[in-house]
Amino acid sequence: MRSMTGAVASLTGHPPGDIIGNARVAYADLIAPSDQAAVDKAVEVGLKAREAWDVFYHLRALGGALVPVRERGCGVYDGGLLVGLKGMVVDASAEAQLIQNNAQMLEKTSAANAELIEATGEIISSLKALNILSVNANIEAARSGTAGAGFAVVADAIKKLADRNRHLAAQIQEKLQKAEAVTRSAQP
C-alpha cells in the first residue's frame, strides 16, 4: 500500500505508517479470515470485468476486535496494464447493526407466521368437524320427517357457513405460507 488517509487508526488501531508499504502489518492480514475469500472474490471479479467492487467484511483491529467495514475499489490501469488498486474503506458498524436487526425481525416474522399457519390449520379442522356435524344434523332432521324440516334448514345454513369459512381459512393459510416462504428466502 502506497498511501492511506482518513480514519485508518480508528478502524484498525494501527497508524497509517504501520500499514503503508507493509511496514509493520499488511492490510490484507487485517481482514478477518472468515471474510478473506469473499474479499478476494469481489476484487477478482471487479478486476476481471474492469469494474468497481463493493464488499462488506470485517477487519481485525489492533486489540483483536472485529470491525465491520465496506470497501469500494477498482483497478488502476496504465495503457491497459493493471498498475495498482485504489479504493475507500469505511466503517460499516451501522450497516452491520441494520443487517442484524433485519435478521432478527425476519426470524420473529417467521415465528409469527408459523403460529398463524398452525392456528388456521386448527380453524380448518374445527370447520371440517362442524361440517360433519351439520351433515349428521341433516340426517337426523330427515329421520324426524316434517317435524325436523326447520332443523334441516338450520343445519344446511351451518354447513354452508362452515364451508365458506373453511375456504376463507384455507386462503389465509395459503397466503401465510407464501409470506413464510418469502421471509425464509430473505434470511441471510
C-alpha atoms as a printed R data frame, in Angstrom:
    type eleno elety resid chain resno       x       y       z
1   ATOM     1    CA   MET     A     1   0.000   0.000   0.000
2   ATOM     2    CA   ARG     A     2   1.468   3.344  -1.039
3   ATOM     3    CA   SER     A     3  -0.800   5.811   0.705
4   ATOM     4    CA   MET     A     4  -3.551   5.878   3.241
5   ATOM     5    CA   THR     A     5  -5.658   8.714   4.620
6   ATOM     6    CA   GLY     A     6  -8.748   9.136   6.708
7   ATOM     7    CA   ALA     A     7  -9.783   7.131   9.739
8   ATOM     8    CA   VAL     A     8  -7.244   4.314   9.367
9   ATOM     9    CA   ALA     A     9  -6.201   4.466  13.004
10  ATOM    10    CA   SER     A    10  -9.785   4.433  14.299
11  ATOM    11    CA   LEU     A    11 -10.738   1.446  12.124
12  ATOM    12    CA   THR     A    12  -7.646  -0.684  12.574
13  ATOM    13    CA   GLY     A    13  -5.901   0.653  15.651
14  ATOM    14    CA   HIS     A    14  -2.747   0.977  13.531
15  ATOM    15    CA   PRO     A    15  -1.315   4.313  12.429
16  ATOM    16    CA   PRO     A    16  -1.115   4.638   8.627
17  ATOM    17    CA   GLY     A    17   2.678   4.394   8.773
18  ATOM    18    CA   ASP     A    18   2.423   0.817  10.075
19  ATOM    19    CA   ILE     A    19   0.365  -0.276   7.053
20  ATOM    20    CA   ILE     A    20   1.871   1.812   4.209
21  ATOM    21    CA   GLY     A    21   4.414  -0.338   2.416
22  ATOM    22    CA   ASN     A    22   3.562  -3.156   4.844
23  ATOM    23    CA   ALA     A    23   5.970  -1.503   7.291
24  ATOM    24    CA   ARG     A    24   4.622  -3.420  10.306
25  ATOM    25    CA   VAL     A    25   1.466  -5.089   9.071
26  ATOM    26    CA   ALA     A    26  -0.087  -5.882   5.690
27  ATOM    27    CA   TYR     A    27  -3.628  -4.575   5.258
28  ATOM    28    CA   ALA     A    28  -4.677  -7.942   3.811
29  ATOM    29    CA   ASP     A    29  -3.602  -9.602   7.078
30  ATOM    30    CA   LEU     A    30  -6.109  -7.436   8.950
31  ATOM    31    CA   ILE     A    31  -9.060  -8.902   7.020
32  ATOM    32    CA   ALA     A    32 -10.919 -11.469   9.123
33  ATOM    33    CA   PRO     A    33 -10.008 -14.962   7.869
34  ATOM    34    CA   SER     A    34 -13.706 -15.839   7.520
35  ATOM    35    CA   ASP     A    35 -14.136 -12.910   5.094
36  ATOM    36    CA   GLN     A    36 -10.897 -13.267   3.127
37  ATOM    37    CA   ALA     A    37 -12.337 -15.470   0.357
38  ATOM    38    CA   ALA     A    38 -15.287 -13.120  -0.233
39  ATOM    39    CA   VAL     A    39 -12.986 -10.085  -0.408
40  ATOM    40    CA   ASP     A    40 -10.603 -11.858  -2.791
41  ATOM    41    CA   LYS     A    41 -13.526 -12.933  -4.993
42  ATOM    42    CA   ALA     A    42 -15.037  -9.428  -5.103
43  ATOM    43    CA   VAL     A    43 -11.702  -7.887  -6.088
44  ATOM    44    CA   GLU     A    44 -11.013 -10.628  -8.638
45  ATOM    45    CA   VAL     A    45 -14.436 -10.221 -10.285
46  ATOM    46    CA   GLY     A    46 -14.073  -6.427 -10.318
47  ATOM    47    CA   LEU     A    47 -10.623  -6.550 -11.886
48  ATOM    48    CA   LYS     A    48 -11.624  -9.141 -14.451
49  ATOM    49    CA   ALA     A    49 -14.630  -7.039 -15.519
50  ATOM    50    CA   ARG     A    50 -12.647  -3.797 -15.143
51  ATOM    51    CA   GLU     A    51 -15.393  -2.550 -12.832
52  ATOM    52    CA   ALA     A    52 -15.517  -1.346  -9.252
53  ATOM    53    CA   TRP     A    53 -16.025  -3.828  -6.447
54  ATOM    54    CA   ASP     A    54 -18.098  -3.235  -3.378
55  ATOM    55    CA   VAL     A    55 -17.674  -5.653  -0.498
56  ATOM    56    CA   PHE     A    56 -18.653  -5.851   3.170
57  ATOM    57    CA   TYR     A    57 -16.189  -7.555   5.524
58  ATOM    58    CA   HIS     A    58 -14.529  -7.329   8.931
59  ATOM    59    CA   LEU     A    59 -11.089  -6.046   9.871
60  ATOM    60    CA   ARG     A    60  -9.306  -7.345  12.947
61  ATOM    61    CA   ALA     A    61  -8.265  -4.226  14.867
62  ATOM    62    CA   LEU     A    62  -5.070  -3.989  16.884
63  ATOM    63    CA   GLY     A    63  -6.869  -5.017  20.086
64  ATOM    64    CA   GLY     A    64  -8.429  -8.053  18.364
65  ATOM    65    CA   ALA     A    65 -11.945  -6.665  17.914
66  ATOM    66    CA   LEU     A    66 -13.678  -7.271  14.586
67  ATOM    67    CA   VAL     A    67 -14.671  -4.013  12.892
68  ATOM    68    CA   PRO     A    68 -17.305  -4.184  10.119
69  ATOM    69    CA   VAL     A    69 -16.223  -2.235   7.034
70  ATOM    70    CA   ARG     A    70 -17.349  -1.680   3.476
71  ATOM    71    CA   GLU     A    71 -14.786  -1.326   0.721
72  ATOM    72    CA   ARG     A    72 -15.360   0.132  -2.700
73  ATOM    73    CA   GLY     A    73 -12.408  -0.016  -5.016
74  ATOM    74    CA   CYS     A    74 -11.172  -0.513  -8.558
75  ATOM    75    CA   GLY     A    75  -8.088  -1.285 -10.551
76  ATOM    76    CA   VAL     A    76  -5.754   1.438 -11.793
77  ATOM    77    CA   TYR     A    77  -4.619   0.822 -15.357
78  ATOM    78    CA   ASP     A    78  -1.862   2.347 -17.468
79  ATOM    79    CA   GLY     A    79  -2.096   1.531 -21.151
80  ATOM    80    CA   GLY     A    80  -4.335  -1.438 -20.383
81  ATOM    81    CA   LEU     A    81  -1.917  -2.801 -17.783
82  ATOM    82    CA   LEU     A    82  -3.009  -3.103 -14.157
83  ATOM    83    CA   VAL     A    83  -0.601  -0.983 -12.120
84  ATOM    84    CA   GLY     A    84  -2.399  -0.783  -8.809
85  ATOM    85    CA   LEU     A    85  -5.591  -0.717  -6.806
86  ATOM    86    CA   LYS     A    86  -7.389   2.213  -5.303
87  ATOM    87    CA   GLY     A    87 -10.361   2.372  -3.079
88  ATOM    88    CA   MET     A    88 -12.086   3.550   0.014
89  ATOM    89    CA   VAL     A    89 -12.813   1.629   3.203
90  ATOM    90    CA   VAL     A    90 -15.448   2.982   5.598
91  ATOM    91    CA   ASP     A    91 -16.807   1.942   8.967
92  ATOM    92    CA   ALA     A    92 -19.897  -0.191   8.398
93  ATOM    93    CA   SER     A    93 -20.983  -0.641  12.022
94  ATOM    94    CA   ALA     A    94 -24.383   0.917  11.335
95  ATOM    95    CA   GLU     A    95 -24.838  -1.338   8.298
96  ATOM    96    CA   ALA     A    96 -23.860  -4.399  10.348
97  ATOM    97    CA   GLN     A    97 -26.368  -3.415  13.043
98  ATOM    98    CA   LEU     A    98 -29.070  -2.941  10.412
99  ATOM    99    CA   ILE     A    99 -28.312  -6.381   8.946
100 ATOM   100    CA   GLN     A   100 -28.524  -7.927  12.409
101 ATOM   101    CA   ASN     A   101 -31.781  -6.089  13.199
102 ATOM   102    CA   ASN     A   102 -33.304  -7.197   9.886
103 ATOM   103    CA   ALA     A   103 -32.282 -10.809  10.519
104 ATOM   104    CA   GLN     A   104 -33.918 -10.685  13.961
105 ATOM   105    CA   MET     A   105 -37.053  -9.111  12.500
106 ATOM   106    CA   LEU     A   106 -37.240 -11.817   9.822
107 ATOM   107    CA   GLU     A   107 -36.808 -14.500  12.483
108 ATOM   108    CA   LYS     A   108 -39.640 -13.027  14.576
109 ATOM   109    CA   THR     A   109 -41.845 -12.661  11.492
110 ATOM   110    CA   SER     A   110 -41.161 -16.262  10.561
111 ATOM   111    CA   ALA     A   111 -42.102 -17.442  14.055
112 ATOM   112    CA   ALA     A   112 -45.313 -15.375  13.995
113 ATOM   113    CA   ASN     A   113 -46.196 -16.746  10.548
114 ATOM   114    CA   ALA     A   114 -45.672 -20.297  11.795
115 ATOM   115    CA   GLU     A   115 -48.061 -19.657  14.699
116 ATOM   116    CA   LEU     A   116 -50.677 -18.178  12.367
117 ATOM   117    CA   ILE     A   117 -50.333 -21.088   9.933
118 ATOM   118    CA   GLU     A   118 -50.841 -23.514  12.811
119 ATOM   119    CA   ALA     A   119 -53.869 -21.563  14.081
120 ATOM   120    CA   THR     A   120 -55.518 -21.503  10.645
121 ATOM   121    CA   GLY     A   121 -54.899 -25.251  10.406
122 ATOM   122    CA   GLU     A   122 -56.796 -25.693  13.679
123 ATOM   123    CA   ILE     A   123 -59.621 -23.477  12.400
124 ATOM   124    CA   ILE     A   124 -59.855 -25.565   9.234
125 ATOM   125    CA   SER     A   125 -60.016 -28.755  11.335
126 ATOM   126    CA   SER     A   126 -62.780 -27.278  13.514
127 ATOM   127    CA   LEU     A   127 -64.740 -26.204  10.450
128 ATOM   128    CA   LYS     A   128 -64.437 -29.703   8.952
129 ATOM   129    CA   ALA     A   129 -65.846 -31.103  12.207
130 ATOM   130    CA   LEU     A   130 -68.655 -28.531  12.123
131 ATOM   131    CA   ASN     A   131 -69.410 -29.557   8.554
132 ATOM   132    CA   ILE     A   132 -69.669 -33.209   9.613
133 ATOM   133    CA   LEU     A   133 -71.980 -32.212  12.482
134 ATOM   134    CA   SER     A   134 -74.231 -30.317  10.082
135 ATOM   135    CA   VAL     A   135 -74.434 -33.387   7.816
136 ATOM   136    CA   ASN     A   136 -75.381 -35.507  10.845
137 ATOM   137    CA   ALA     A   137 -77.969 -32.893  11.866
138 ATOM   138    CA   ASN     A   138 -79.445 -33.033   8.356
139 ATOM   139    CA   ILE     A   139 -79.671 -36.815   8.585
140 ATOM   140    CA   GLU     A   140 -81.450 -36.597  11.952
141 ATOM   141    CA   ALA     A   141 -83.770 -33.894  10.618
142 ATOM   142    CA   ALA     A   142 -84.667 -36.138   7.670
143 ATOM   143    CA   ARG     A   143 -85.433 -39.000  10.070
144 ATOM   144    CA   SER     A   144 -87.763 -36.693  12.009
145 ATOM   145    CA   GLY     A   145 -89.836 -36.042   8.918
146 ATOM   146    CA   THR     A   146 -91.833 -32.827   8.680
147 ATOM   147    CA   ALA     A   147 -91.166 -32.052  12.341
148 ATOM   148    CA   GLY     A   148 -87.430 -31.772  11.580
149 ATOM   149    CA   ALA     A   149 -87.792 -29.652   8.428
150 ATOM   150    CA   GLY     A   150 -86.953 -26.390  10.202
151 ATOM   151    CA   PHE     A   151 -83.920 -28.000  11.797
152 ATOM   152    CA   ALA     A   152 -82.776 -29.196   8.358
153 ATOM   153    CA   VAL     A   153 -82.777 -25.588   7.102
154 ATOM   154    CA   VAL     A   154 -80.624 -24.510  10.059
155 ATOM   155    CA   ALA     A   155 -78.277 -27.479   9.569
156 ATOM   156    CA   ASP     A   156 -77.926 -26.622   5.881
157 ATOM   157    CA   ALA     A   157 -77.142 -22.975   6.722
158 ATOM   158    CA   ILE     A   158 -74.490 -24.122   9.228
159 ATOM   159    CA   LYS     A   159 -72.949 -26.383   6.574
160 ATOM   160    CA   LYS     A   160 -72.777 -23.532   4.037
161 ATOM   161    CA   LEU     A   161 -71.265 -21.207   6.630
162 ATOM   162    CA   ALA     A   162 -68.716 -23.831   7.658
163 ATOM   163    CA   ASP     A   163 -67.798 -24.472   4.005
164 ATOM   164    CA   ARG     A   164 -67.369 -20.747   3.336
165 ATOM   165    CA   ASN     A   165 -65.244 -20.201   6.452
166 ATOM   166    CA   ARG     A   166 -63.138 -23.282   5.708
167 ATOM   167    CA   HIS     A   167 -62.483 -21.897   2.229
168 ATOM   168    CA   LEU     A   168 -61.525 -18.480   3.654
169 ATOM   169    CA   ALA     A   169 -59.275 -20.047   6.300
170 ATOM   170    CA   ALA     A   170 -57.571 -22.136   3.608
171 ATOM   171    CA   GLN     A   171 -56.933 -18.955   1.580
172 ATOM   172    CA   ILE     A   172 -55.481 -17.240   4.653
173 ATOM   173    CA   GLN     A   173 -53.301 -20.255   5.376
174 ATOM   174    CA   GLU     A   174 -52.061 -20.321   1.765
175 ATOM   175    CA   LYS     A   175 -51.181 -16.603   1.870
176 ATOM   176    CA   LEU     A   176 -49.384 -17.053   5.191
177 ATOM   177    CA   GLN     A   177 -47.399 -19.961   3.760
178 ATOM   178    CA   LYS     A   178 -46.374 -17.781   0.803
179 ATOM   179    CA   ALA     A   179 -45.365 -14.987   3.191
180 ATOM   180    CA   GLU     A   180 -43.376 -17.509   5.230
181 ATOM   181    CA   ALA     A   181 -41.576 -18.704   2.085
182 ATOM   182    CA   VAL     A   182 -40.679 -15.087   1.210
183 ATOM   183    CA   THR     A   183 -39.478 -14.487   4.768
184 ATOM   184    CA   ARG     A   184 -37.306 -17.607   4.699
185 ATOM   185    CA   SER     A   185 -35.791 -16.666   1.340
186 ATOM   186    CA   ALA     A   186 -34.879 -13.218   2.708
187 ATOM   187    CA   GLN     A   187 -32.997 -14.600   5.700
188 ATOM   188    CA   PRO     A   188 -29.223 -14.460   5.461
